[in-house]
Amino acid sequence: MKIGIIGSGSFALALSNILCENNHEVLLYSKNESTKEEINHFHTHKKYLGETTFNKNIKCSCQLESVVNYSSTILLCIPSIYIKDTLIEINQYIKGKVDIINGIKGLDFEDKLTIQQVIRKYIDFNKINSITSLLGPGFAKEIINHNLTLVCACSSSLEAAKKVQLLFSNDYFRVYTSLDVIGAELYSSLKNAIAIASGICLGLGYNENTKAALITRGLKEMREIGKLFNAKDDTFYGLTGMGDLILTCNSKNSRNFSCGYQIGLEDSSENFLKYNTTTVEGLNTIKLVKYIIDEYKLNLPILNSLYLVIYEGVKPSIVIKELMLRPLKDED
């Protein structure tokens, strides 16, 4: 099968590597000419993956129209902040119907939607055959190095989910299916915010007790939002919920965790927001979560405090003390 992949970052390359090893043909899209040349001639992307090499059959193009028309399956692996404009452009090039696979773990702040909802808004209905999200705990470099990884194909169509399951599954990458799209997309995004908080705690000098407490209470806040949107409990306890959270809260390989760690070290978000040049999906998620908290009058102290730290300039050290000195209560 021929698959066109929109994006040329680490996760796009990891998924491309799987597909090529599963005997599929892949064409990546990159806006960057030098990235295209590096992928095509050296089979590396040193900016994201260092000296790691990937399958030589992976090809890259800077022509979006060519990639879109390359196959009947399009895989999206770009930062969520670019999704709207990219979809509007893609929509112009689609001929016939396509299967769309979403590999983005984020939410759209502008439209207040999950990625599948954004896809349905900006791609004409008569051009979509199916939409499936491929989500779960998996660092790109580890996937390329064949570390055993479990993820989930999430779609409102079981047939579509199973199609993606078969497309990607092999002896080191196992794909489960789920029909709880809203839960999977919400939890996969919310965990990025909690991972920033975990990094902040480590940067401030706190250790394992603090991290365990944060992850546990952070899970509760994630579930409160999930329940609001009728997400299923099985999803909360599964790969796209608890599984993804555990991974991103415990490793500097996570951009969200590393973002939080830097903020914690400096006890301020100012420099990170000013000088950071990498995509940190949790930053955008925090803004949308704040909107949800205010709109539905939710009591989510960790997520609300993250907004204060990131976007209102409050020192993390002060926020943590205030969180610990809140009125005592039952664990609920």
GROMACS .gro file of C-alpha atoms in nm:
model
  332
    1MET     CA    1   0.000   0.000   0.000
    2LYS     CA    2   0.115   0.357  -0.070
    3ILE     CA    3   0.086   0.603   0.220
    4GLY     CA    4   0.140   0.979   0.207
    5ILE     CA    5   0.267   1.123   0.536
    6ILE     CA    6   0.227   1.492   0.619
    7GLY     CA    7   0.521   1.583   0.841
    8SER     CA    8   0.885   1.487   0.870
    9GLY     CA    9   0.950   1.503   1.244
   10SER     CA   10   1.059   1.220   1.469
   11PHE     CA   11   0.717   1.053   1.508
   12ALA     CA   12   0.644   1.079   1.135
   13LEU     CA   13   0.975   0.906   1.065
   14ALA     CA   14   0.913   0.639   1.330
   15LEU     CA   15   0.576   0.552   1.177
   16SER     CA   16   0.724   0.566   0.827
   17ASN     CA   17   0.992   0.322   0.937
   18ILE     CA   18   0.729   0.077   1.061
   19LEU     CA   19   0.529   0.103   0.740
   20CYS     CA   20   0.833   0.041   0.520
   21GLU     CA   21   0.938  -0.256   0.731
   22ASN     CA   22   0.582  -0.386   0.690
   23ASN     CA   23   0.638  -0.371   0.310
   24HIS     CA   24   0.436  -0.056   0.241
   25GLU     CA   25   0.550   0.241   0.031
   26VAL     CA   26   0.588   0.579   0.201
   27LEU     CA   27   0.626   0.937   0.081
   28LEU     CA   28   0.682   1.208   0.345
   29TYR     CA   29   0.606   1.577   0.310
   30SER     CA   30   0.847   1.837   0.449
   31LYS     CA   31   0.852   2.212   0.399
   32ASN     CA   32   1.228   2.212   0.448
   33GLU     CA   33   1.447   2.140   0.146
   34SER     CA   34   1.749   2.046   0.356
   35THR     CA   35   1.539   1.802   0.559
   36LYS     CA   36   1.419   1.642   0.237
   37GLU     CA   37   1.775   1.602   0.112
   38GLU     CA   38   1.897   1.457   0.442
   39ILE     CA   39   1.616   1.201   0.454
   40ASN     CA   40   1.649   1.099   0.090
   41HIS     CA   41   2.029   1.077   0.074
   42PHE     CA   42   2.149   1.000   0.428
   43HIS     CA   43   1.839   0.838   0.587
   44THR     CA   44   1.881   1.049   0.902
   45HIS     CA   45   1.719   1.349   1.067
   46LYS     CA   46   1.987   1.462   1.310
   47LYS     CA   47   1.786   1.753   1.448
   48TYR     CA   48   1.535   1.514   1.607
   49LEU     CA   49   1.693   1.169   1.598
   50GLY     CA   50   2.069   1.227   1.619
   51GLU     CA   51   2.272   0.960   1.442
   52THR     CA   52   1.980   0.715   1.428
   53THR     CA   53   1.925   0.587   1.074
   54PHE     CA   54   1.595   0.464   0.934
   55ASN     CA   55   1.467   0.258   0.644
   56LYS     CA   56   1.626   0.353   0.311
   57ASN     CA   57   1.293   0.314   0.131
   58ILE     CA   58   1.146   0.619   0.306
   59LYS     CA   59   1.122   0.903   0.054
   60CYS     CA   60   1.054   1.272   0.115
   61SER     CA   61   0.911   1.553  -0.100
   62CYS     CA   62   0.855   1.926  -0.057
   63GLN     CA   63   0.549   1.915  -0.283
   64LEU     CA   64   0.236   1.877  -0.071
   65GLU     CA   65   0.011   1.810  -0.370
   66SER     CA   66   0.233   1.523  -0.482
   67VAL     CA   67   0.225   1.364  -0.137
   68VAL     CA   68  -0.153   1.402  -0.102
   69ASN     CA   69  -0.208   1.241  -0.440
   70TYR     CA   70   0.046   0.968  -0.372
   71SER     CA   71  -0.207   0.731  -0.220
   72SER     CA   72  -0.555   0.686  -0.081
   73THR     CA   73  -0.421   0.696   0.277
   74ILE     CA   74  -0.292   1.016   0.438
   75LEU     CA   75  -0.113   1.014   0.776
   76LEU     CA   76  -0.099   1.345   0.966
   77CYS     CA   77   0.209   1.398   1.187
   78ILE     CA   78   0.246   1.774   1.230
   79PRO     CA   79   0.216   2.007   1.532
   80SER     CA   80  -0.148   2.075   1.617
   81ILE     CA   81  -0.101   2.452   1.575
   82TYR     CA   82  -0.057   2.397   1.199
   83ILE     CA   83  -0.342   2.152   1.150
   84LYS     CA   84  -0.612   2.394   1.032
   85ASP     CA   85  -0.408   2.563   0.757
   86THR     CA   86  -0.261   2.231   0.647
   87LEU     CA   87  -0.602   2.066   0.617
   88ILE     CA   88  -0.741   2.358   0.416
   89GLU     CA   89  -0.453   2.315   0.170
   90ILE     CA   90  -0.481   1.936   0.162
   91ASN     CA   91  -0.853   1.961   0.091
   92GLN     CA   92  -0.777   2.137  -0.238
   93TYR     CA   93  -0.564   1.846  -0.360
   94ILE     CA   94  -0.766   1.539  -0.260
   95LYS     CA   95  -0.914   1.352  -0.552
   96GLY     CA   96  -1.176   1.093  -0.470
   97LYS     CA   97  -1.199   0.958  -0.113
   98VAL     CA   98  -0.913   0.906   0.132
   99ASP     CA   99  -0.849   0.727   0.460
  100ILE     CA  100  -0.699   0.969   0.710
  101ILE     CA  101  -0.481   0.859   1.000
  102ASN     CA  102  -0.415   1.110   1.276
  103GLY     CA  103  -0.085   1.082   1.461
  104ILE     CA  104  -0.117   1.418   1.643
  105LYS     CA  105  -0.144   1.424   2.023
  106GLY     CA  106  -0.293   1.765   2.068
  107LEU     CA  107  -0.606   1.980   2.068
  108ASP     CA  108  -0.701   2.278   1.856
  109PHE     CA  109  -0.734   2.587   2.077
  110GLU     CA  110  -0.878   2.816   1.811
  111ASP     CA  111  -1.175   2.594   1.725
  112LYS     CA  112  -1.194   2.421   2.068
  113LEU     CA  113  -1.191   2.079   1.898
  114THR     CA  114  -1.006   1.749   1.901
  115ILE     CA  115  -0.800   1.665   1.593
  116GLN     CA  116  -1.057   1.429   1.441
  117GLN     CA  117  -1.320   1.700   1.484
  118VAL     CA  118  -1.092   1.951   1.312
  119ILE     CA  119  -1.036   1.708   1.024
  120ARG     CA  120  -1.409   1.670   0.975
  121LYS     CA  121  -1.450   2.048   0.980
  122TYR     CA  122  -1.186   2.132   0.718
  123ILE     CA  123  -1.190   1.830   0.486
  124ASP     CA  124  -1.503   1.796   0.273
  125PHE     CA  125  -1.725   1.513   0.394
  126ASN     CA  126  -1.742   1.354   0.050
  127LYS     CA  127  -1.361   1.327   0.042
  128ILE     CA  128  -1.328   1.124   0.364
  129ASN     CA  129  -1.354   0.749   0.363
  130SER     CA  130  -1.252   0.704   0.729
  131ILE     CA  131  -1.059   0.875   1.010
  132THR     CA  132  -0.851   0.687   1.265
  133SER     CA  133  -0.616   0.820   1.534
  134LEU     CA  134  -0.301   0.624   1.618
  135LEU     CA  135  -0.223   0.716   1.979
  136GLY     CA  136  -0.047   0.579   2.284
  137PRO     CA  137   0.286   0.569   2.468
  138GLY     CA  138   0.577   0.563   2.224
  139PHE     CA  139   0.895   0.766   2.185
  140ALA     CA  140   1.002   0.786   1.822
  141LYS     CA  141   1.366   0.686   1.868
  142GLU     CA  142   1.270   0.379   2.071
  143ILE     CA  143   1.020   0.273   1.805
  144ILE     CA  144   1.283   0.303   1.533
  145ASN     CA  145   1.519   0.095   1.749
  146HIS     CA  146   1.250  -0.175   1.777
  147ASN     CA  147   1.171  -0.130   2.146
  148LEU     CA  148   0.846  -0.317   2.213
  149THR     CA  149   0.565  -0.063   2.189
  150LEU     CA  150   0.187  -0.080   2.233
  151VAL     CA  151  -0.050   0.184   2.093
  152CYS     CA  152  -0.416   0.215   1.999
  153ALA     CA  153  -0.602   0.275   1.671
  154CYS     CA  154  -0.907   0.483   1.762
  155SER     CA  155  -1.199   0.537   1.526
  156SER     CA  156  -1.577   0.561   1.524
  157SER     CA  157  -1.558   0.277   1.269
  158LEU     CA  158  -1.429  -0.058   1.395
  159GLU     CA  159  -1.351  -0.156   1.035
  160ALA     CA  160  -1.130   0.152   0.995
  161ALA     CA  161  -0.956   0.090   1.328
  162LYS     CA  162  -0.883  -0.271   1.232
  163LYS     CA  163  -0.745  -0.158   0.896
  164VAL     CA  164  -0.493   0.069   1.073
  165GLN     CA  165  -0.422  -0.207   1.325
  166LEU     CA  166  -0.319  -0.442   1.044
  167LEU     CA  167  -0.128  -0.169   0.863
  168PHE     CA  168   0.112  -0.102   1.151
  169SER     CA  169   0.127  -0.416   1.367
  170ASN     CA  170   0.440  -0.631   1.367
  171ASP     CA  171   0.666  -0.813   1.614
  172TYR     CA  172   0.776  -0.496   1.797
  173PHE     CA  173   0.481  -0.260   1.740
  174ARG     CA  174   0.143  -0.391   1.857
  175VAL     CA  175  -0.177  -0.199   1.784
  176TYR     CA  176  -0.506  -0.238   1.972
  177THR     CA  177  -0.840  -0.090   1.860
  178SER     CA  178  -1.084   0.143   2.034
  179LEU     CA  179  -1.412   0.311   1.942
  180ASP     CA  180  -1.375   0.579   2.214
  181VAL     CA  181  -1.231   0.851   1.993
  182ILE     CA  182  -1.311   1.146   2.221
  183GLY     CA  183  -1.156   0.976   2.524
  184ALA     CA  184  -0.839   0.874   2.341
  185GLU     CA  185  -0.784   1.216   2.185
  186LEU     CA  186  -0.859   1.401   2.509
  187TYR     CA  187  -0.638   1.189   2.732
  188SER     CA  188  -0.351   1.181   2.481
  189SER     CA  189  -0.352   1.560   2.491
  190LEU     CA  190  -0.419   1.618   2.861
  191LYS     CA  191  -0.126   1.399   2.963
  192ASN     CA  192   0.104   1.651   2.790
  193ALA     CA  193  -0.003   1.918   3.039
  194ILE     CA  194   0.051   1.689   3.338
  195ALA     CA  195   0.394   1.593   3.196
  196ILE     CA  196   0.490   1.962   3.198
  197ALA     CA  197   0.391   1.974   3.566
  198SER     CA  198   0.601   1.663   3.633
  199GLY     CA  199   0.903   1.825   3.472
  200ILE     CA  200   0.850   2.142   3.675
  201CYS     CA  201   0.855   1.941   3.997
  202LEU     CA  202   1.183   1.773   3.905
  203GLY     CA  203   1.334   2.106   3.798
  204LEU     CA  204   1.242   2.255   4.135
  205GLY     CA  205   1.429   1.973   4.310
  206TYR     CA  206   1.144   1.747   4.415
  207ASN     CA  207   1.176   1.371   4.370
  208GLU     CA  208   0.980   1.046   4.347
  209ASN     CA  209   0.724   1.108   4.623
  210THR     CA  210   0.622   1.433   4.456
  211LYS     CA  211   0.606   1.279   4.110
  212ALA     CA  212   0.389   0.991   4.232
  213ALA     CA  213   0.152   1.236   4.398
  214LEU     CA  214   0.138   1.457   4.090
  215ILE     CA  215   0.069   1.170   3.850
  216THR     CA  216  -0.206   1.030   4.074
  217ARG     CA  217  -0.385   1.360   4.127
  218GLY     CA  218  -0.320   1.460   3.766
  219LEU     CA  219  -0.494   1.141   3.652
  220LYS     CA  220  -0.796   1.241   3.857
  221GLU     CA  221  -0.811   1.581   3.687
  222MET     CA  222  -0.777   1.420   3.345
  223ARG     CA  223  -1.065   1.189   3.430
  224GLU     CA  224  -1.286   1.479   3.539
  225ILE     CA  225  -1.251   1.634   3.195
  226GLY     CA  226  -1.297   1.297   3.030
  227LYS     CA  227  -1.623   1.236   3.217
  228LEU     CA  228  -1.746   1.579   3.110
  229PHE     CA  229  -1.716   1.467   2.746
  230ASN     CA  230  -1.840   1.109   2.807
  231ALA     CA  231  -1.503   0.939   2.768
  232LYS     CA  232  -1.505   0.572   2.872
  233ASP     CA  233  -1.331   0.442   3.185
  234ASP     CA  234  -1.152   0.174   2.983
  235THR     CA  235  -0.984   0.448   2.780
  236PHE     CA  236  -0.878   0.632   3.094
  237TYR     CA  237  -0.706   0.321   3.228
  238GLY     CA  238  -0.567   0.221   2.888
  239LEU     CA  239  -0.277   0.301   2.659
  240THR     CA  240  -0.399   0.646   2.551
  241GLY     CA  241  -0.475   0.745   2.911
  242MET     CA  242  -0.271   0.612   3.198
  243GLY     CA  243  -0.016   0.444   2.970
  244ASP     CA  244   0.074   0.760   2.781
  245LEU     CA  245   0.080   0.965   3.102
  246ILE     CA  246   0.325   0.730   3.275
  247LEU     CA  247   0.563   0.750   2.979
  248THR     CA  248   0.564   1.127   2.935
  249CYS     CA  249   0.584   1.209   3.307
  250ASN     CA  250   0.898   1.003   3.361
  251SER     CA  251   1.143   1.084   3.083
  252LYS     CA  252   1.343   1.377   2.950
  253ASN     CA  253   1.283   1.225   2.607
  254SER     CA  254   0.940   1.388   2.634
  255ARG     CA  255   0.940   1.745   2.506
  256ASN     CA  256   0.662   1.829   2.748
  257PHE     CA  257   0.853   1.692   3.046
  258SER     CA  258   1.172   1.870   2.931
  259CYS     CA  259   0.979   2.195   2.890
  260GLY     CA  260   0.854   2.169   3.248
  261TYR     CA  261   1.200   2.076   3.377
  262GLN     CA  262   1.352   2.392   3.228
  263ILE     CA  263   1.073   2.605   3.372
  264GLY     CA  264   1.125   2.443   3.712
  265LEU     CA  265   1.502   2.498   3.706
  266GLU     CA  266   1.449   2.868   3.642
  267ASP     CA  267   1.136   2.891   3.859
  268SER     CA  268   0.980   3.083   3.572
  269SER     CA  269   0.827   3.021   3.230
  270GLU     CA  270   0.949   3.350   3.084
  271ASN     CA  271   1.270   3.234   2.915
  272PHE     CA  272   1.126   2.911   2.785
  273LEU     CA  273   0.833   3.086   2.619
  274LYS     CA  274   1.066   3.351   2.479
  275TYR     CA  275   1.342   3.132   2.339
  276ASN     CA  276   1.197   2.783   2.281
  277THR     CA  277   1.190   2.674   1.916
  278THR     CA  278   1.055   2.319   1.952
  279THR     CA  279   0.693   2.203   1.948
  280VAL     CA  280   0.553   2.143   2.297
  281GLU     CA  281   0.192   2.031   2.253
  282GLY     CA  282   0.112   2.065   2.624
  283LEU     CA  283   0.148   2.444   2.614
  284ASN     CA  284  -0.145   2.476   2.375
  285THR     CA  285  -0.341   2.213   2.569
  286ILE     CA  286  -0.305   2.416   2.889
  287LYS     CA  287  -0.476   2.713   2.723
  288LEU     CA  288  -0.769   2.501   2.610
  289VAL     CA  289  -0.797   2.331   2.949
  290LYS     CA  290  -0.820   2.673   3.113
  291TYR     CA  291  -1.108   2.755   2.881
  292ILE     CA  292  -1.282   2.428   2.981
  293ILE     CA  293  -1.223   2.495   3.353
  294ASP     CA  294  -1.378   2.841   3.330
  295GLU     CA  295  -1.660   2.739   3.094
  296TYR     CA  296  -1.775   2.443   3.306
  297LYS     CA  297  -1.663   2.578   3.647
  298LEU     CA  298  -1.442   2.278   3.724
  299ASN     CA  299  -1.220   2.245   4.029
  300LEU     CA  300  -0.891   2.124   3.876
  301PRO     CA  301  -0.614   2.278   4.089
  302ILE     CA  302  -0.313   2.126   3.910
  303LEU     CA  303  -0.425   2.216   3.560
  304ASN     CA  304  -0.542   2.560   3.669
  305SER     CA  305  -0.208   2.623   3.841
  306LEU     CA  306  -0.024   2.527   3.524
  307TYR     CA  307  -0.202   2.807   3.342
  308LEU     CA  308  -0.094   3.054   3.613
  309VAL     CA  309   0.269   2.943   3.578
  310ILE     CA  310   0.283   2.934   3.199
  311TYR     CA  311   0.065   3.226   3.099
  312GLU     CA  312   0.038   3.456   3.400
  313GLY     CA  313   0.400   3.451   3.514
  314VAL     CA  314   0.345   3.306   3.862
  315LYS     CA  315   0.652   3.128   4.002
  316PRO     CA  316   0.612   2.750   4.016
  317SER     CA  317   0.762   2.741   4.367
  318ILE     CA  318   0.485   2.969   4.492
  319VAL     CA  319   0.211   2.771   4.315
  320ILE     CA  320   0.327   2.440   4.465
  321LYS     CA  321   0.322   2.582   4.818
  322GLU     CA  322  -0.030   2.716   4.762
  323LEU     CA  323  -0.143   2.376   4.632
  324MET     CA  324  -0.008   2.201   4.942
  325LEU     CA  325  -0.173   2.448   5.180
  326ARG     CA  326  -0.523   2.426   5.036
  327PRO     CA  327  -0.801   2.322   5.280
  328LEU     CA  328  -0.775   1.954   5.371
  329LYS     CA  329  -1.034   1.714   5.226
  330ASP     CA  330  -1.118   1.350   5.152
  331GLU     CA  331  -0.953   1.179   4.856
  332ASP     CA  332  -1.229   1.171   4.596
   0.00000   0.00000   0.00000
